[in-house]
Coordinates of C-alpha atoms in Angstrom, one line a residue:
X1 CA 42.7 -5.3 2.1
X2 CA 40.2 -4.8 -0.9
X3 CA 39.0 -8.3 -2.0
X4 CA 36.0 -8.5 -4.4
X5 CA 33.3 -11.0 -5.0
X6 CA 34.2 -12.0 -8.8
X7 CA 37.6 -13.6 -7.5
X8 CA 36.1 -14.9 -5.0
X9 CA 33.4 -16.5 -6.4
X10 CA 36.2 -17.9 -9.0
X11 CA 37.9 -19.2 -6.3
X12 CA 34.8 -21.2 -5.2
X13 CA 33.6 -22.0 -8.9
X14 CA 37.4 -23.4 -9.6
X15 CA 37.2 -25.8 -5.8
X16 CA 33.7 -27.0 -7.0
X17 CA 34.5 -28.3 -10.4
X18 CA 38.2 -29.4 -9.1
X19 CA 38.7 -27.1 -13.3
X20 CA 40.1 -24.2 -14.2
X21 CA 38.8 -24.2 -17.3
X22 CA 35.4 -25.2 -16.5
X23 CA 35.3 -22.8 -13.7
X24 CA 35.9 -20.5 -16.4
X25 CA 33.0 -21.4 -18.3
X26 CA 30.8 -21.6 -15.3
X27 CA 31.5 -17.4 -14.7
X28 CA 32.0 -17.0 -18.5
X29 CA 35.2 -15.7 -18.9
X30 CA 37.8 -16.9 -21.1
X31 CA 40.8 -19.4 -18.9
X32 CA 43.3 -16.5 -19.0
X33 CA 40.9 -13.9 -17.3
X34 CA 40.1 -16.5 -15.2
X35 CA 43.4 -17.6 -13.8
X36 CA 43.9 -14.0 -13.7
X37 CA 41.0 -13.1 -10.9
X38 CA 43.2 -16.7 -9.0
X39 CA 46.1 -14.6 -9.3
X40 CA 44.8 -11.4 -7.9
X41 CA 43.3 -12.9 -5.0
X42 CA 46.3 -14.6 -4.2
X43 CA 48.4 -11.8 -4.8
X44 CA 45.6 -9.6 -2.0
X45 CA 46.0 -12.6 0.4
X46 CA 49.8 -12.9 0.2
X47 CA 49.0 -16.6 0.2
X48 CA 49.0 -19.6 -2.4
X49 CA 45.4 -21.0 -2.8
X50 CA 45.9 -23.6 -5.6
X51 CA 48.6 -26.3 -6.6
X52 CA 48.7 -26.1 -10.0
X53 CA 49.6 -28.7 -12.7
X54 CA 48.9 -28.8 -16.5
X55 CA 46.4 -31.7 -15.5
X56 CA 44.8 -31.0 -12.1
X57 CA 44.8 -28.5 -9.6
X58 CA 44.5 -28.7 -5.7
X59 CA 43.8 -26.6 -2.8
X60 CA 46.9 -26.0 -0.9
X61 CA 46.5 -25.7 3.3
X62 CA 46.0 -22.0 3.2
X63 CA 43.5 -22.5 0.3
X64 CA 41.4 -25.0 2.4
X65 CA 41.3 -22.9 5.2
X66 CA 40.2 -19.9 3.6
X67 CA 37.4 -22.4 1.8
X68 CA 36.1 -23.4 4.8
X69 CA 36.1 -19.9 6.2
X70 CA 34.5 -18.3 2.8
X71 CA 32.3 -21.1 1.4
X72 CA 29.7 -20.2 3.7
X73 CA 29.2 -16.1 4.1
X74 CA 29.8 -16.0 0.0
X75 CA 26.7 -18.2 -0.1
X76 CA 24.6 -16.4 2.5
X77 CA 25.6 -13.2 0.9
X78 CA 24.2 -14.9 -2.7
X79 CA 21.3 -15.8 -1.1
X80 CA 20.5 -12.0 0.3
X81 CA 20.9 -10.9 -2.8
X82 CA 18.8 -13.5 -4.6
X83 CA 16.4 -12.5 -1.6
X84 CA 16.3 -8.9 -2.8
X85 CA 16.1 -9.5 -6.3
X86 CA 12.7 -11.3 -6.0
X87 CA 11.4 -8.5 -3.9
X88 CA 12.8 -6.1 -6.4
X89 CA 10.8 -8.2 -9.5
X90 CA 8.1 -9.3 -7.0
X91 CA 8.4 -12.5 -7.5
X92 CA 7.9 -12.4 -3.7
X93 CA 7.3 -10.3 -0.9
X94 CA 4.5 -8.7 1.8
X95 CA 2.7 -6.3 1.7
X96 CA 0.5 -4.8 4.6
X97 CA -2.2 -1.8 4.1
X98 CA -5.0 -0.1 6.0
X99 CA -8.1 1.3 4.7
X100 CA -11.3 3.3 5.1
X101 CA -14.3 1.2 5.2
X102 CA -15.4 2.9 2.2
X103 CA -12.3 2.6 0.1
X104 CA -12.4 -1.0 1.2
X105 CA -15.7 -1.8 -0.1
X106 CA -15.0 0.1 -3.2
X107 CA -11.4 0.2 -4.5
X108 CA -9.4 -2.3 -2.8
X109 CA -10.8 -5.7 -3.9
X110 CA -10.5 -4.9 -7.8
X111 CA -6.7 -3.8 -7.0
X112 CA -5.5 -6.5 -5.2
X113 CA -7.5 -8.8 -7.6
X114 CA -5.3 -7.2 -10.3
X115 CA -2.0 -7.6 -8.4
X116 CA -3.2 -11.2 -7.9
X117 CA -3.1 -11.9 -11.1
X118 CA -0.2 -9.9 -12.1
X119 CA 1.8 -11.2 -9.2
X120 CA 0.4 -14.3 -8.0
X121 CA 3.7 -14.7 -5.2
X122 CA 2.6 -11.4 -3.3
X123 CA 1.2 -11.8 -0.3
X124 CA -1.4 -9.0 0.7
X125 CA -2.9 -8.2 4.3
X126 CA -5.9 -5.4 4.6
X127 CA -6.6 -3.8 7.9
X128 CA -10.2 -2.2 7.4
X129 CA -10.2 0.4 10.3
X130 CA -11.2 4.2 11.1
X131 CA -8.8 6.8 10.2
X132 CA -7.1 7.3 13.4
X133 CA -6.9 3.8 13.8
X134 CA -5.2 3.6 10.8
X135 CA -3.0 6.5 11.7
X136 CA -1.7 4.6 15.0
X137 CA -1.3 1.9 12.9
X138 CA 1.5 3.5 10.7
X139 CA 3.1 4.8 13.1
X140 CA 3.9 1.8 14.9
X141 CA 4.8 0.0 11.8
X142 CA 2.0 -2.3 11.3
X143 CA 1.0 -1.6 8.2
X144 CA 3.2 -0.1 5.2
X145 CA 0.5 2.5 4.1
X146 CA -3.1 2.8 4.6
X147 CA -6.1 4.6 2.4
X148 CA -7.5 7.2 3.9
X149 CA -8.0 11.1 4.4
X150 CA -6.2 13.4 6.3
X151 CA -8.4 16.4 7.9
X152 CA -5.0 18.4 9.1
X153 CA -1.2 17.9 7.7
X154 CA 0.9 15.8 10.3
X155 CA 5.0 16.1 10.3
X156 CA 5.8 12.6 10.6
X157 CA 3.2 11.2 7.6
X158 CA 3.1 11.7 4.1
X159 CA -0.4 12.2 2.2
X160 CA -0.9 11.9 -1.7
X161 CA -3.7 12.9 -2.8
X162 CA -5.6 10.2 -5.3
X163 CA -9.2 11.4 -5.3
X164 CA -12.0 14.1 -4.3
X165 CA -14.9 12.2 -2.1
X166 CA -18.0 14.0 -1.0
X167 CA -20.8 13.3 1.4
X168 CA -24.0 12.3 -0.3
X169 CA -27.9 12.2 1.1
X170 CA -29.3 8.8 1.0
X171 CA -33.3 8.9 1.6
X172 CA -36.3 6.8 0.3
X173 CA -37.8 7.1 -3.0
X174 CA -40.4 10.0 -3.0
X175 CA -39.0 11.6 0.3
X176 CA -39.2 15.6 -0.3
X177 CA -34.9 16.1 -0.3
X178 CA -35.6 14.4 -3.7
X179 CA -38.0 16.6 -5.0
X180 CA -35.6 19.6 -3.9
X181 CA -34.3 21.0 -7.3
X182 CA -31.5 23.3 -5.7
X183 CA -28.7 21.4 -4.2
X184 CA -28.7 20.1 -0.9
X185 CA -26.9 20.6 2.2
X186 CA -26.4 19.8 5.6
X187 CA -29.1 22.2 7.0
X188 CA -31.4 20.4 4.4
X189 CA -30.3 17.0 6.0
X190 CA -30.8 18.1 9.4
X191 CA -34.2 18.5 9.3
X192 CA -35.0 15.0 9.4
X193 CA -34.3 11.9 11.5
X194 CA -30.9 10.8 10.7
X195 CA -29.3 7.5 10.7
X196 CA -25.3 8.0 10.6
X197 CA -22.1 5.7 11.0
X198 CA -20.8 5.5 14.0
X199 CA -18.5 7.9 16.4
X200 CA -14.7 7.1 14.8
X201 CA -15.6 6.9 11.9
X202 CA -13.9 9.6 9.3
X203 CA -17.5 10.1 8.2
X204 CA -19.3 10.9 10.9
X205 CA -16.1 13.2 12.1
X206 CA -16.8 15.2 9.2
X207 CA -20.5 15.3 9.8
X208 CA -19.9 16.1 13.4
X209 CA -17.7 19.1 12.6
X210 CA -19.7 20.1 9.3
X211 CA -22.7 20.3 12.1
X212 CA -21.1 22.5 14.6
X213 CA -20.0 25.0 12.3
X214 CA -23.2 25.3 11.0
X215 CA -25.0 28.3 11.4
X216 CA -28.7 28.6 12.3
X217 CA -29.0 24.9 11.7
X218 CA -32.0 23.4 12.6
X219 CA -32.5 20.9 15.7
X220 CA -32.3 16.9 14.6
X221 CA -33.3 13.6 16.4
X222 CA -30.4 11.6 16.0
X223 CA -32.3 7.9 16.1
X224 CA -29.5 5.3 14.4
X225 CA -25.9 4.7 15.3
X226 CA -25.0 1.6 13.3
X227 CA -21.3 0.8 12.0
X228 CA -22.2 -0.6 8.5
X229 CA -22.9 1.2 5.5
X230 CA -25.2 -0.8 4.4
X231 CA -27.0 -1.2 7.6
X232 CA -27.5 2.7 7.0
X233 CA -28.9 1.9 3.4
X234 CA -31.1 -0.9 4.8
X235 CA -32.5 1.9 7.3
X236 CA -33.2 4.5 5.2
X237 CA -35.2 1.5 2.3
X238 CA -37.5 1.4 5.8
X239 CA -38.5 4.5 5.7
X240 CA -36.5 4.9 9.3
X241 CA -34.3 8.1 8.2
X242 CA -31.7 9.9 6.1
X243 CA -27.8 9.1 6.2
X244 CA -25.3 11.1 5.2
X245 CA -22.7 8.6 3.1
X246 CA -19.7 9.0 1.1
X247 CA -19.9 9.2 -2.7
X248 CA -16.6 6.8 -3.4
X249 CA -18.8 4.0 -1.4
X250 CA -22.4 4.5 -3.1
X251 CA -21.6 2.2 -6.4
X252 CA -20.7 -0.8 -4.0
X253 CA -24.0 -0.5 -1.9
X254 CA -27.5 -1.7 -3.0
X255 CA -29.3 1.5 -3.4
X256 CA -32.5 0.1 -4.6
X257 CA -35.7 2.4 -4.0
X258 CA -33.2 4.9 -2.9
X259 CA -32.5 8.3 -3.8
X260 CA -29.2 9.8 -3.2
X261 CA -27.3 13.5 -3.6
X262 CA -24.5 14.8 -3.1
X263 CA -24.0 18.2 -0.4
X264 CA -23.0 20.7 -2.3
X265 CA -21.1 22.3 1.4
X266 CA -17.0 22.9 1.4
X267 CA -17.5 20.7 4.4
X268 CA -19.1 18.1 2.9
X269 CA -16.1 17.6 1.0
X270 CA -12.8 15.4 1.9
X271 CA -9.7 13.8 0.0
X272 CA -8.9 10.4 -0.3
X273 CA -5.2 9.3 -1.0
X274 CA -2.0 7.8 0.2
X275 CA -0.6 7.9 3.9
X276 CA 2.7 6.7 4.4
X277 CA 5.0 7.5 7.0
X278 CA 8.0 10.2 5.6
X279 CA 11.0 8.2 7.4
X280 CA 9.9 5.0 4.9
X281 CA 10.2 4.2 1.1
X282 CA 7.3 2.4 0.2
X283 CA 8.5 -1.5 -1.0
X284 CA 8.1 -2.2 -4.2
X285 CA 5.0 -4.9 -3.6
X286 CA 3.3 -1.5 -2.1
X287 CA 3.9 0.6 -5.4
X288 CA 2.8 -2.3 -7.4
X289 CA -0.5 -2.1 -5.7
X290 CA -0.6 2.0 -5.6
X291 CA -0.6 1.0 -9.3
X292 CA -3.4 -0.4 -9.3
X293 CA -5.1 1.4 -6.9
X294 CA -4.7 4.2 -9.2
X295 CA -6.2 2.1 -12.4
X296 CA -9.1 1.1 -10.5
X297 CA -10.3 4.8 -9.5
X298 CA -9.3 5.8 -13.0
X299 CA -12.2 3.1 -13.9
X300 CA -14.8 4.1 -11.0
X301 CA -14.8 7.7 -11.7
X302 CA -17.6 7.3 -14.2
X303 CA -20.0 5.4 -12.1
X304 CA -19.3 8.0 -9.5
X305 CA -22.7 10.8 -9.5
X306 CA -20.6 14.3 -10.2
X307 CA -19.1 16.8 -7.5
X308 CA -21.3 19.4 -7.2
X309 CA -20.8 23.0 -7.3
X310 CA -19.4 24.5 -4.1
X311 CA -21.6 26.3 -2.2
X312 CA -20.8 30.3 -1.4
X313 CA -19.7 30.9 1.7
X314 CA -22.7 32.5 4.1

C-alpha cells in the first residue's frame, strides 16, 4: 500500500472545514485536483471516506475511523517537520562547544556575540577546558565540537585547521630578552625564572616537550604554577619571572609595562582549528557559529605580532 501525505492531508483539510471546495483552497489546488487526491485515497484504501452531496459532505464509518486513527500521527509528523525546519533556518536549536582557554578569551565572545545577534533563538553553551579534556568530551558526546589543537592525528576525530598560534615571551619592560635583537627561543627563555600555566594545559604540554627535546639547554628554576593567563601577566609586571604564552591570547591580556616575542622554534609552534568527531555532521547552529568563528580570526589577525621565521634545525 503506497499512501502519500498530500491526500492525506486533503482528507484532513476537507473533515476540518466540513468543504470541498474550501479544503481546496486551504492546500491551493483547484476543486477537481482536489476531489481527485479524495479519489485516489479511496481508491488505495478500497474504502469510501466521504458521503457526498452537491451541498454537504460527511464522513462515512470507515472515514471516521481512519480520522481518528490518522488525525493524530499526520499532525505529529507536521510538527517534526516544522521542528526541523527551524533547526534547518535556525530559528531554533542548541549548540554545545569546548574551547582552549586561549581561544576562549580571544575568539569566542565576539562570535557568539555575532550569532546572537544574527540568531537571537540559538542557544549556546561553552565548555572552557584543556585539550584532552576537551577531547573526552567529544567523544562522549557532550559537546558538538570544541576549539583546540591537535599535537598527533586521532582516527575517530576530525581537525580543520583555522589558524597558526605560536608561543610568545612575556617579560618586564627593560629585562635583557628585550634588548636581544636576534629572535628568541626556548634556550633564551630558560635561562631565567619562569612562571608557566599549569600541567594540562595545551601550553605548557608544548613547553614541556619543546624542553625535553632541547639540546644543551640550560638548567631553570621553575618558581610559578598558576592556571590563569593573566595571573602569569600579573607575575611577570612584578618583576617575579618570564612566561611563555600563546600569541592568539596576547591582544585579550593587559600587557602593560610588558614586553613580549614570539619563539622563533618549530616547537614553539601549534595549530588552532576545528575538532569534531568523523561519525557526526556538525548541526547547522554549529556551522553558523564556525562562521563566525572564521570572521572573527579573519579580523584579529592584524592585532596579532607576526610569526617569525623558523629557526634551522641544529
Amino acid at each position: 500500500m503506497n499512501i502519500k501525505y498530500r491526500p492525506l492531508k486533503a482528507f484532513l483539510l476537507a473533515v476540518d472545514s466540513g468543504s470541498f471546495t474550501h479544503a481546496a483552497n486551504q492546500l491551493g489546488v483547484t476543486q477537481p485536483s482536489f476531489t481527485a487526491l479524495i479519489q485516489d485515497l479511496e481508491d488505495v484504501l478500497g474504502l469510501r471516506l466521504f458521503e457526498r452531496t452537491t451541498r454537504s459532505i460527511s464522513l462515512t464509518s470507515a472515514g471516521q475511523d481512519f480520522f481518528a486513527r490518522v488525525q493524530r500521527p499526520i499532525a505529529d509528523l507536521e510538527e517534526a517537520y516544522r521542528g526541523l525546519a527551524d533547526l534547518a533556518a535556525m530559528r531554533r536549536g542548541n549548540v554545545a562547544l569546548g574551547a582552549l582557554p586561549s581561544t576562549a578569551l580571544t575568539l569566542l565572545p565576539a562570535a557568539v556575540g555575532a550569532l546572537r545577534k544574527a540568531h537571537p533563538a540559538l542557544k549556546v553553551r561553552v565548555v572552557e577546558a584543556h585539550n584532552d579534556e576537551l577531547v573526552a568530551l567529544l567523544r562522549t558526546n557532550q559537546i558538538e565540537f570544541a576549539v583546540g589543537a591537535l599535537a598527533e592525528p586521532v582516527s575517530d576525530l576530525s581537525f580543520t585547521p583555522l589558524t597558526e598560534d605560536c608561543f610568545c615571551a612575556i617579560y618586564p619592560a627593560g629585562h635583557p630578552l628585550g634588548k636581544q635583537r636576534r629572535t628568541l627561543h626556548w634556550r633564551d627563555v630558560l635561562r631565567y625564572d619562569l612562571i608557566l600555566l599549569s600541567q594540562g594545559s595545551n601550553a605548557r604540554q608544548q613547553f614541556d616537550r619543546a624542553v625535553r627535546d632541547e639540546v644543551g639547554a640550560p638548567a631553570t628554576a621553575l618558581r610559578y604554577d598558576v592556571t590563569n593567563m593573566g595571573t602569569a601577566a600579573g607575575m611577570v609586571r612584578q618583576g617575579l619571572g618570564v612566561s611563555v604564552l600563546p600569541r592568539l591570547a596576547l591582544p585579550e591580556l593587559n600587557l602593560t609595562g610588558l614586553g613580549c616575542t614570539p619563539l622563533g622554534d618549530a616547537s614553539a609552534r601549534r595549530y588552532i582549528g576545528l575538532l569534531h568527531r568523523r561519525d557526526r555532521s556538525l548541526s547547522p547552529a554549529a556551522q553558523a557559529l564556525v562562521a563566525q568563528l572564521e570572521t572573527v580570526i579573519a579580523g584579529i589577525a592584524p592585532q596579532l605580532l607576526p610569526l617569525p621565521p623558523l629557526a634551522a634545525a641544529r
